[in-house]
Amino acid sequence: MNYDIKDISLAHKGALRAEWAEREMPVLRTIKERFAKDQPLKGLKLAGCLHITAETANLAHTLVAGGADLTLCASNPLSTQDDIAAHLVESGIPIYAIRGEDEKTYYDHMSATVDTGPHITMDDGADVVAMLHSEKQHLLEGVIGGMEETTTGVIRLKALHAEGKLAYPIVAVNDSQTKHMFDNRYGTGQSSLDGIIRATNMLITGKSVVTIGYGWCGKGFSMRAKGMGAHTIVCEVDPVRALEAVMDGHQVMSMNEAAKIGDIFLTVTGGMKAIDKHHFENMKDGAVVANSGHFNVEINIESLEEMSETKRSVREFVEEYTLEDGRKIFLLAEGRLINLAAAEGHPASVMDMSFANQALAGEFIVDNHAKLGPGVYTLPPEVDTEIATIKLGAIGMSFDTLTDEQDRYLNSWEMGT
Ligand code: ADE
């Protein structure tokens, strides 16, 4: 059928974008084909709180192919892609998410999703788990397990478990190697730069780009900024990571010092107030600040508001704050995830592996929940091997295997000659 992209419905656009993403998701496609035959999730209600993107649409189709009765809501008010939401609704998947929804609507949507009474929860940031363990404890009895996508969510789950309150087993998908080594590093690296560039159209080369936090996301972002010609500066609280940043070729300094010289700042700490009032006080006129951490608390926006005489939107996703002395500071995407608000999130090729882990974690919960107590679990290493093997095959790369003799040598304690 011939048509112009301008003339098609929102849902049709979403379907095409999901199809485009699926081309780069061979591992998930392989799992979807098997799930369609094996039906590992048959008869199970699944409540998912994820960023509603083209990549998530492909995960949703995989879970539904596996027999799941899936309901979705958004894990951030600014990350929903409305065409994808429309496409999912048209495919028969109930979804509660509208791009730019206010805080009340965001939580009402989550509440409606949790009220479906899920057997399995799927979170990106642990909000569904937090809601189930606070205001909706009456629904906990029906839950057999869950999955968590992100570093921040895993930290929250571990805190809940440390207090002895976590009620069911949850797989920390983030802890799979085929998740964090690729999604957090290359996904956040590329998509955060993409978001900053789309929002500002600024030239990166020659700029002083400050990365605050040198976990996997910070490593990826500073590596990519360096690759584009930036003078990269890293701020870290962990001395080992700070040393790693030095050896990776970045300049390392305290945020107090970096505040004075940075042109572009990105927070990826998972914590709060990584950019605070005293940093704004020292920033150059025209400094750009953005966040790629899960929650919008890494930049102290409240203090920026208090310090500013005026505030205005100067471009989509760019808020100009004018301080008393006339300096201007530009905040991107209200301090929310810049890669999902101003760009499209991580590219499909890395979400392929993250969401392959999600789908396999769902199956793992079904198979193992009876013997797992409440706790935070990691998928067995064989799952990483399987995902990496399928991915390498799909992109046409071969890898070696040990001969029996080499294998014996590597597994023996006797002295070599
Ligand atoms: N988190 C980061 N990027 C994402 C994407 N493209 N889809 C879903 N969740 C994401």
Tab-separated table of C-alpha atoms and ligand atoms in Angstrom:
chain	number	residue	atom	x	y	z
A	1	MET	CA	0.000	0.000	0.000
A	2	ASN	CA	1.337	3.460	-0.859
A	3	TYR	CA	0.856	6.271	1.615
A	4	ASP	CA	2.590	9.386	2.813
A	5	ILE	CA	3.828	9.300	6.426
A	6	LYS	CA	2.079	12.684	6.943
A	7	ASP	CA	-1.343	11.178	6.219
A	8	ILE	CA	-1.367	8.202	8.578
A	9	SER	CA	-2.913	7.897	12.051
A	10	LEU	CA	-0.964	8.240	15.296
A	11	ALA	CA	-1.379	4.520	15.974
A	12	HIS	CA	-0.114	3.673	12.497
A	13	LYS	CA	2.947	5.873	13.033
A	14	GLY	CA	3.553	4.076	16.314
A	15	ALA	CA	3.252	0.694	14.619
A	16	LEU	CA	5.813	1.732	11.998
A	17	ARG	CA	8.234	3.041	14.628
A	18	ALA	CA	7.887	-0.187	16.616
A	19	GLU	CA	8.512	-2.183	13.426
A	20	TRP	CA	11.592	-0.041	12.707
A	21	ALA	CA	12.929	-0.668	16.218
A	22	GLU	CA	12.245	-4.402	15.927
A	23	ARG	CA	14.688	-4.632	13.019
A	24	GLU	CA	17.426	-3.910	15.595
A	25	MET	CA	16.040	-6.305	18.212
A	26	PRO	CA	16.960	-9.800	16.990
A	27	VAL	CA	17.350	-11.325	20.446
A	28	LEU	CA	13.901	-10.220	21.563
A	29	ARG	CA	12.472	-11.444	18.248
A	30	THR	CA	13.977	-14.899	18.841
A	31	ILE	CA	12.474	-14.988	22.333
A	32	LYS	CA	9.089	-13.831	21.006
A	33	GLU	CA	8.996	-16.728	18.541
A	34	ARG	CA	9.757	-19.238	21.303
A	35	PHE	CA	7.313	-17.592	23.732
A	36	ALA	CA	4.553	-17.844	21.115
A	37	LYS	CA	5.068	-21.632	21.075
A	38	ASP	CA	5.841	-22.285	24.766
A	39	GLN	CA	3.388	-19.809	26.358
A	40	PRO	CA	5.460	-19.447	29.578
A	41	LEU	CA	3.337	-16.551	30.872
A	42	LYS	CA	-0.057	-18.016	30.064
A	43	GLY	CA	-2.802	-16.969	32.444
A	44	LEU	CA	-0.622	-14.486	34.323
A	45	LYS	CA	-1.454	-10.838	34.877
A	46	LEU	CA	1.544	-8.598	34.433
A	47	ALA	CA	1.653	-4.930	35.474
A	48	GLY	CA	4.472	-2.984	33.850
A	49	CYS	CA	5.691	0.525	34.593
A	50	LEU	CA	8.206	1.353	31.869
A	51	HIS	CA	9.074	4.203	29.533
A	52	ILE	CA	6.509	3.866	26.745
A	53	THR	CA	8.763	3.756	23.710
A	54	ALA	CA	9.050	1.870	20.430
A	55	GLU	CA	11.404	-0.574	22.146
A	56	THR	CA	8.980	-1.142	25.021
A	57	ALA	CA	6.259	-1.879	22.447
A	58	ASN	CA	8.373	-4.794	21.230
A	59	LEU	CA	8.818	-6.078	24.777
A	60	ALA	CA	5.044	-5.772	25.281
A	61	HIS	CA	4.367	-7.803	22.127
A	62	THR	CA	6.857	-10.446	23.302
A	63	LEU	CA	5.228	-10.809	26.720
A	64	VAL	CA	1.747	-10.963	25.200
A	65	ALA	CA	2.981	-13.557	22.660
A	66	GLY	CA	4.105	-15.565	25.713
A	67	GLY	CA	0.554	-15.546	27.071
A	68	ALA	CA	0.742	-12.594	29.502
A	69	ASP	CA	-2.274	-10.437	30.266
A	70	LEU	CA	-0.311	-7.174	30.277
A	71	THR	CA	-1.237	-3.681	31.483
A	72	LEU	CA	1.265	-0.830	31.171
A	73	CYS	CA	1.793	2.630	32.623
A	74	ALA	CA	4.640	5.126	32.203
A	75	SER	CA	7.702	5.293	34.438
A	76	ASN	CA	8.197	9.007	33.763
A	77	PRO	CA	5.637	11.687	32.861
A	78	LEU	CA	7.787	13.062	30.029
A	79	SER	CA	9.034	9.865	28.385
A	80	THR	CA	5.829	8.525	26.836
A	81	GLN	CA	5.749	8.387	23.050
A	82	ASP	CA	2.056	8.960	22.334
A	83	ASP	CA	2.165	7.240	18.947
A	84	ILE	CA	3.463	4.110	20.655
A	85	ALA	CA	0.756	4.327	23.329
A	86	ALA	CA	-1.849	4.591	20.541
A	87	HIS	CA	-0.310	1.624	18.730
A	88	LEU	CA	-0.359	-0.503	21.899
A	89	VAL	CA	-3.995	0.363	22.567
A	90	GLU	CA	-4.850	-0.578	18.982
A	91	SER	CA	-3.036	-3.892	19.542
A	92	GLY	CA	-5.295	-4.581	22.518
A	93	ILE	CA	-2.830	-3.811	25.321
A	94	PRO	CA	-4.344	-1.583	28.029
A	95	ILE	CA	-2.050	1.328	28.706
A	96	TYR	CA	-2.244	4.283	31.067
A	97	ALA	CA	0.203	6.933	29.826
A	98	ILE	CA	0.046	10.376	28.235
A	99	ARG	CA	3.135	12.391	27.382
A	100	GLY	CA	3.421	15.399	29.721
A	101	GLU	CA	0.775	14.146	32.178
A	102	ASP	CA	0.747	15.993	35.509
A	103	GLU	CA	1.900	14.331	38.713
A	104	LYS	CA	-1.612	13.409	39.862
A	105	THR	CA	-2.497	11.796	36.523
A	106	TYR	CA	0.859	9.993	36.509
A	107	TYR	CA	0.121	8.389	39.905
A	108	ASP	CA	-3.560	7.777	39.058
A	109	HIS	CA	-2.358	5.874	36.009
A	110	MET	CA	0.065	3.839	38.078
A	111	SER	CA	-2.662	3.155	40.615
A	112	ALA	CA	-5.022	1.884	37.883
A	113	THR	CA	-2.270	-0.394	36.587
A	114	VAL	CA	-1.552	-1.811	40.047
A	115	ASP	CA	-5.290	-2.264	40.685
A	116	THR	CA	-5.391	-4.918	37.941
A	117	GLY	CA	-4.012	-7.202	40.702
A	118	PRO	CA	-0.863	-8.468	38.972
A	119	HIS	CA	0.870	-11.814	39.471
A	120	ILE	CA	4.101	-10.280	38.171
A	121	THR	CA	5.338	-6.681	38.370
A	122	MET	CA	7.779	-5.066	35.960
A	123	ASP	CA	9.316	-1.768	37.042
A	124	ASP	CA	11.764	0.851	35.835
A	125	GLY	CA	12.556	2.681	39.066
A	126	ALA	CA	10.594	0.513	41.572
A	127	ASP	CA	7.520	2.757	41.727
A	128	VAL	CA	5.004	-0.096	41.332
A	129	VAL	CA	6.777	-2.064	44.059
A	130	ALA	CA	6.759	1.024	46.311
A	131	MET	CA	3.023	1.527	45.693
A	132	LEU	CA	2.240	-2.148	46.360
A	133	HIS	CA	4.242	-2.115	49.602
A	134	SER	CA	2.623	1.084	50.891
A	135	GLU	CA	-0.937	1.995	49.931
A	136	LYS	CA	-1.881	-1.255	48.155
A	137	GLN	CA	-0.591	-3.973	50.470
A	138	HIS	CA	-3.871	-5.889	50.088
A	139	LEU	CA	-2.740	-6.802	46.552
A	140	LEU	CA	0.645	-8.208	47.619
A	141	GLU	CA	-0.762	-11.662	48.300
A	142	GLY	CA	-1.393	-12.325	44.620
A	143	VAL	CA	2.094	-11.353	43.447
A	144	ILE	CA	4.535	-14.199	42.686
A	145	GLY	CA	7.506	-12.075	41.589
A	146	GLY	CA	8.802	-9.139	39.660
A	147	MET	CA	11.465	-7.606	37.484
A	148	GLU	CA	13.365	-4.322	37.849
A	149	GLU	CA	15.052	-2.528	34.958
A	150	THR	CA	17.267	0.175	36.390
A	151	THR	CA	20.081	0.951	38.853
A	152	THR	CA	17.941	3.342	40.916
A	153	GLY	CA	15.166	0.753	41.180
A	154	VAL	CA	17.575	-1.955	42.318
A	155	ILE	CA	18.944	0.374	45.031
A	156	ARG	CA	15.388	1.050	46.280
A	157	LEU	CA	14.524	-2.669	46.280
A	158	LYS	CA	17.643	-3.531	48.257
A	159	ALA	CA	16.733	-0.825	50.797
A	160	LEU	CA	13.198	-2.257	51.084
A	161	HIS	CA	14.598	-5.772	51.523
A	162	ALA	CA	17.165	-4.578	54.110
A	163	GLU	CA	14.229	-3.321	56.184
A	164	GLY	CA	12.714	-6.812	55.927
A	165	LYS	CA	9.684	-5.505	54.043
A	166	LEU	CA	10.098	-6.805	50.495
A	167	ALA	CA	7.288	-9.313	50.025
A	168	TYR	CA	8.319	-11.268	46.924
A	169	PRO	CA	11.314	-12.199	44.726
A	170	ILE	CA	12.428	-9.634	42.178
A	171	VAL	CA	14.965	-10.090	39.406
A	172	ALA	CA	17.375	-7.166	39.074
A	173	VAL	CA	17.545	-7.116	35.288
A	174	ASN	CA	19.981	-4.207	35.580
A	175	ASP	CA	22.543	-6.553	37.146
A	176	SER	CA	22.800	-8.799	34.072
A	177	GLN	CA	26.015	-8.073	32.195
A	178	THR	CA	24.147	-7.933	28.895
A	179	LYS	CA	22.042	-5.133	30.415
A	180	HIS	CA	24.268	-2.655	32.226
A	181	MET	CA	27.416	-3.057	30.098
A	182	PHE	CA	25.523	-2.048	26.985
A	183	ASP	CA	22.271	-0.218	27.881
A	184	ASN	CA	23.718	1.912	30.681
A	185	ARG	CA	27.024	2.612	28.946
A	186	TYR	CA	26.359	2.848	25.210
A	187	GLY	CA	22.616	3.546	25.441
A	188	THR	CA	22.820	6.367	27.975
A	189	GLY	CA	26.037	7.616	26.393
A	190	GLN	CA	24.579	8.104	22.938
A	191	SER	CA	20.986	8.998	23.807
A	192	SER	CA	21.923	11.625	26.419
A	193	LEU	CA	24.128	13.421	23.905
A	194	ASP	CA	21.324	13.014	21.376
A	195	GLY	CA	18.887	14.661	23.826
A	196	ILE	CA	21.253	17.550	24.606
A	197	ILE	CA	21.930	18.126	20.921
A	198	ARG	CA	18.265	17.912	19.898
A	199	ALA	CA	17.295	20.318	22.702
A	200	THR	CA	20.059	22.883	22.101
A	201	ASN	CA	21.606	22.200	18.658
A	202	MET	CA	24.920	23.124	20.302
A	203	LEU	CA	28.289	22.113	18.914
A	204	ILE	CA	29.910	19.629	21.283
A	205	THR	CA	33.472	19.872	20.054
A	206	GLY	CA	35.535	22.364	22.009
A	207	LYS	CA	33.073	22.511	24.903
A	208	SER	CA	33.895	21.623	28.498
A	209	VAL	CA	31.440	18.824	29.236
A	210	VAL	CA	31.100	17.860	32.900
A	211	THR	CA	29.798	14.386	33.809
A	212	ILE	CA	28.730	14.047	37.428
A	213	GLY	CA	28.816	10.379	38.424
A	214	TYR	CA	31.111	7.803	36.800
A	215	GLY	CA	29.004	4.636	36.919
A	216	TRP	CA	28.247	2.812	33.678
A	217	CYS	CA	26.071	5.702	32.441
A	218	GLY	CA	28.670	8.349	33.259
A	219	LYS	CA	31.394	6.306	31.590
A	220	GLY	CA	29.351	6.014	28.409
A	221	PHE	CA	28.388	9.675	28.303
A	222	SER	CA	31.864	11.057	28.895
A	223	MET	CA	33.353	8.597	26.398
A	224	ARG	CA	30.920	9.743	23.707
A	225	ALA	CA	31.395	13.454	24.539
A	226	LYS	CA	35.157	12.974	24.259
A	227	GLY	CA	34.651	11.210	20.939
A	228	MET	CA	32.846	14.308	19.694
A	229	GLY	CA	35.732	16.562	20.638
A	230	ALA	CA	34.653	17.831	24.047
A	231	HIS	CA	37.050	18.595	26.866
A	232	THR	CA	35.649	16.066	29.331
A	233	ILE	CA	35.590	16.578	33.070
A	234	VAL	CA	34.360	13.973	35.543
A	235	CYS	CA	33.169	14.550	39.124
A	236	GLU	CA	32.938	11.465	41.374
A	237	VAL	CA	32.628	10.659	45.076
A	238	ASP	CA	34.181	7.170	44.819
A	239	PRO	CA	38.001	7.416	44.578
A	240	VAL	CA	38.329	4.150	42.613
A	241	ARG	CA	35.888	5.344	39.983
A	242	ALA	CA	37.546	8.778	39.967
A	243	LEU	CA	40.876	7.082	39.298
A	244	GLU	CA	39.276	5.038	36.531
A	245	ALA	CA	38.034	8.277	34.956
A	246	VAL	CA	41.587	9.700	35.082
A	247	MET	CA	42.966	6.600	33.353
A	248	ASP	CA	40.158	6.735	30.797
A	249	GLY	CA	41.544	10.114	29.785
A	250	HIS	CA	39.182	12.543	31.515
A	251	GLN	CA	40.052	15.432	33.789
A	252	VAL	CA	38.810	14.740	37.308
A	253	MET	CA	37.989	17.453	39.812
A	254	SER	CA	35.468	18.374	42.486
A	255	MET	CA	32.141	19.765	41.358
A	256	ASN	CA	33.023	23.018	43.125
A	257	GLU	CA	35.883	23.470	40.650
A	258	ALA	CA	34.044	22.039	37.630
A	259	ALA	CA	31.097	24.375	38.214
A	260	LYS	CA	33.316	27.340	37.311
A	261	ILE	CA	34.517	26.003	33.961
A	262	GLY	CA	31.839	23.706	32.533
A	263	ASP	CA	29.773	24.617	29.472
A	264	ILE	CA	27.478	21.560	29.634
A	265	PHE	CA	26.729	19.519	32.765
A	266	LEU	CA	25.067	16.091	32.966
A	267	THR	CA	24.084	14.399	36.236
A	268	VAL	CA	24.066	10.592	36.286
A	269	THR	CA	24.605	9.838	39.968
A	270	GLY	CA	21.361	8.140	41.019
A	271	GLY	CA	21.473	10.453	44.044
A	272	MET	CA	20.194	13.945	44.802
A	273	LYS	CA	21.446	17.547	44.581
A	274	ALA	CA	24.548	16.638	42.565
A	275	ILE	CA	24.168	20.172	41.187
A	276	ASP	CA	23.254	22.432	44.091
A	277	LYS	CA	22.839	26.122	44.910
A	278	HIS	CA	26.542	26.762	45.557
A	279	HIS	CA	27.366	25.261	42.158
A	280	PHE	CA	24.892	27.523	40.335
A	281	GLU	CA	26.483	30.478	42.163
A	282	ASN	CA	29.789	29.724	40.418
A	283	MET	CA	28.630	28.721	36.934
A	284	LYS	CA	29.537	30.626	33.803
A	285	ASP	CA	26.961	32.670	31.946
A	286	GLY	CA	25.239	30.328	29.471
A	287	ALA	CA	25.939	27.053	31.313
A	288	VAL	CA	23.626	24.220	30.239
A	289	VAL	CA	22.500	21.697	32.870
A	290	ALA	CA	20.767	18.372	32.233
A	291	ASN	CA	20.073	15.085	33.974
A	292	SER	CA	20.014	11.467	32.826
A	293	GLY	CA	19.522	9.878	36.247
A	294	HIS	CA	16.172	8.211	36.895
A	295	PHE	CA	14.589	10.858	39.132
A	296	ASN	CA	14.533	14.637	38.668
A	297	VAL	CA	16.201	15.312	42.020
A	298	GLU	CA	19.825	15.304	40.875
A	299	ILE	CA	19.673	19.018	40.027
A	300	ASN	CA	18.422	21.274	42.802
A	301	ILE	CA	15.842	23.032	40.636
A	302	GLU	CA	14.129	24.598	43.639
A	303	SER	CA	17.267	26.537	44.525
A	304	LEU	CA	17.730	27.600	40.897
A	305	GLU	CA	14.154	28.918	40.942
A	306	GLU	CA	14.825	30.832	44.179
A	307	MET	CA	18.051	32.345	42.883
A	308	SER	CA	16.532	33.496	39.610
A	309	GLU	CA	14.926	36.825	38.841
A	310	THR	CA	13.182	35.538	35.743
A	311	LYS	CA	12.552	32.280	33.964
A	312	ARG	CA	11.322	31.698	30.428
A	313	SER	CA	11.126	28.913	27.866
A	314	VAL	CA	13.450	29.729	25.025
A	315	ARG	CA	13.150	26.497	23.023
A	316	GLU	CA	11.297	23.255	23.511
A	317	PHE	CA	13.031	21.553	26.474
A	318	VAL	CA	15.154	24.647	27.282
A	319	GLU	CA	14.304	26.825	30.277
A	320	GLU	CA	16.360	29.999	30.675
A	321	TYR	CA	16.950	31.128	34.278
A	322	THR	CA	18.346	34.663	34.726
A	323	LEU	CA	20.157	35.144	38.028
A	324	GLU	CA	20.332	38.411	39.967
A	325	ASP	CA	23.746	39.281	38.501
A	326	GLY	CA	22.442	38.766	34.957
A	327	ARG	CA	24.044	35.358	34.312
A	328	LYS	CA	21.826	32.905	32.481
A	329	ILE	CA	21.650	29.189	33.213
A	330	PHE	CA	19.794	26.859	30.868
A	331	LEU	CA	17.981	23.863	32.354
A	332	LEU	CA	17.007	21.096	29.918
A	333	ALA	CA	13.770	19.066	30.090
A	334	GLU	CA	12.841	20.242	33.618
A	335	GLY	CA	15.712	18.132	34.957
A	336	ARG	CA	14.006	14.928	33.823
A	337	LEU	CA	15.745	12.194	31.853
A	338	ILE	CA	17.125	14.205	28.929
A	339	ASN	CA	17.556	11.156	26.710
A	340	LEU	CA	13.891	10.186	26.922
A	341	ALA	CA	12.360	13.656	27.131
A	342	ALA	CA	14.217	15.418	24.314
A	343	ALA	CA	15.283	12.334	22.337
A	344	GLU	CA	13.856	8.835	21.917
A	345	GLY	CA	15.680	6.991	24.695
A	346	HIS	CA	18.289	4.317	24.169
A	347	PRO	CA	18.535	2.928	20.659
A	348	ALA	CA	16.787	-0.363	19.969
A	349	SER	CA	19.996	-2.331	19.572
A	350	VAL	CA	20.834	-2.055	23.291
A	351	MET	CA	17.213	-2.238	24.477
A	352	ASP	CA	17.138	-5.562	22.597
A	353	MET	CA	19.402	-7.076	25.247
A	354	SER	CA	17.832	-5.248	28.204
A	355	PHE	CA	14.364	-6.393	27.221
A	356	ALA	CA	15.535	-9.906	26.351
A	357	ASN	CA	16.633	-10.013	30.012
A	358	GLN	CA	13.197	-8.711	31.087
A	359	ALA	CA	11.343	-11.362	29.103
A	360	LEU	CA	13.623	-14.152	30.337
A	361	ALA	CA	13.339	-12.804	33.899
A	362	GLY	CA	9.550	-13.186	33.631
A	363	GLU	CA	9.995	-16.816	32.618
A	364	PHE	CA	12.582	-17.295	35.397
A	365	ILE	CA	10.067	-16.016	37.971
A	366	VAL	CA	7.382	-18.392	36.701
A	367	ASP	CA	9.770	-21.366	36.895
A	368	ASN	CA	11.437	-20.498	40.212
A	369	HIS	CA	9.128	-18.360	42.353
A	370	ALA	CA	8.069	-21.250	44.578
A	371	LYS	CA	11.620	-21.888	45.741
A	372	LEU	CA	12.735	-18.240	45.892
A	373	GLY	CA	11.909	-16.249	48.988
A	374	PRO	CA	11.521	-12.478	48.983
A	375	GLY	CA	14.777	-10.943	47.782
A	376	VAL	CA	16.618	-9.308	44.914
A	377	TYR	CA	18.005	-11.853	42.449
A	378	THR	CA	20.262	-11.804	39.394
A	379	LEU	CA	19.615	-14.015	36.372
A	380	PRO	CA	22.048	-16.931	36.024
A	381	PRO	CA	25.175	-16.165	33.911
A	382	GLU	CA	24.028	-18.661	31.243
A	383	VAL	CA	21.334	-16.115	30.310
A	384	ASP	CA	24.026	-13.521	29.496
A	385	THR	CA	25.855	-16.129	27.416
A	386	GLU	CA	22.671	-17.016	25.526
A	387	ILE	CA	21.762	-13.364	24.849
A	388	ALA	CA	25.280	-12.414	23.731
A	389	THR	CA	25.508	-15.494	21.488
A	390	ILE	CA	22.217	-14.711	19.726
A	391	LYS	CA	23.198	-11.032	19.364
A	392	LEU	CA	26.618	-11.830	17.886
A	393	GLY	CA	25.035	-14.280	15.444
A	394	ALA	CA	22.419	-11.725	14.418
A	395	ILE	CA	25.020	-9.068	13.669
A	396	GLY	CA	27.148	-11.561	11.749
A	397	MET	CA	30.068	-11.828	14.181
A	398	SER	CA	31.712	-15.122	15.036
A	399	PHE	CA	33.620	-15.926	18.193
A	400	ASP	CA	36.009	-18.680	19.234
A	401	THR	CA	35.588	-21.693	21.485
A	402	LEU	CA	38.306	-23.368	23.520
A	403	THR	CA	39.671	-26.712	22.376
A	404	ASP	CA	39.373	-29.528	24.956
A	405	GLU	CA	43.097	-29.205	25.600
A	406	GLN	CA	42.844	-25.435	26.225
A	407	ASP	CA	39.823	-25.947	28.446
A	408	ARG	CA	41.634	-28.597	30.523
A	409	TYR	CA	44.650	-26.281	30.863
A	410	LEU	CA	42.547	-23.388	32.069
A	411	ASN	CA	40.829	-25.580	34.612
A	412	SER	CA	43.889	-27.276	36.068
A	413	TRP	CA	46.088	-26.223	38.958
A	414	GLU	CA	49.273	-27.969	37.834
A	415	MET	CA	52.218	-25.804	36.897
A	416	GLY	CA	52.608	-25.065	33.195
A	417	THR	CA	55.834	-25.860	31.414
B	1	ADE	N1	15.166	3.518	28.959
B	1	ADE	C1	16.097	4.156	28.250
B	1	ADE	N2	15.845	4.103	26.942
B	1	ADE	C2	14.704	3.395	26.793
B	1	ADE	C3	13.940	3.001	25.672
B	1	ADE	N3	14.293	3.307	24.436
B	1	ADE	N4	12.822	2.285	25.911
B	1	ADE	C4	12.461	1.969	27.176
B	1	ADE	N5	13.154	2.303	28.262
B	1	ADE	C5	14.271	3.010	28.077
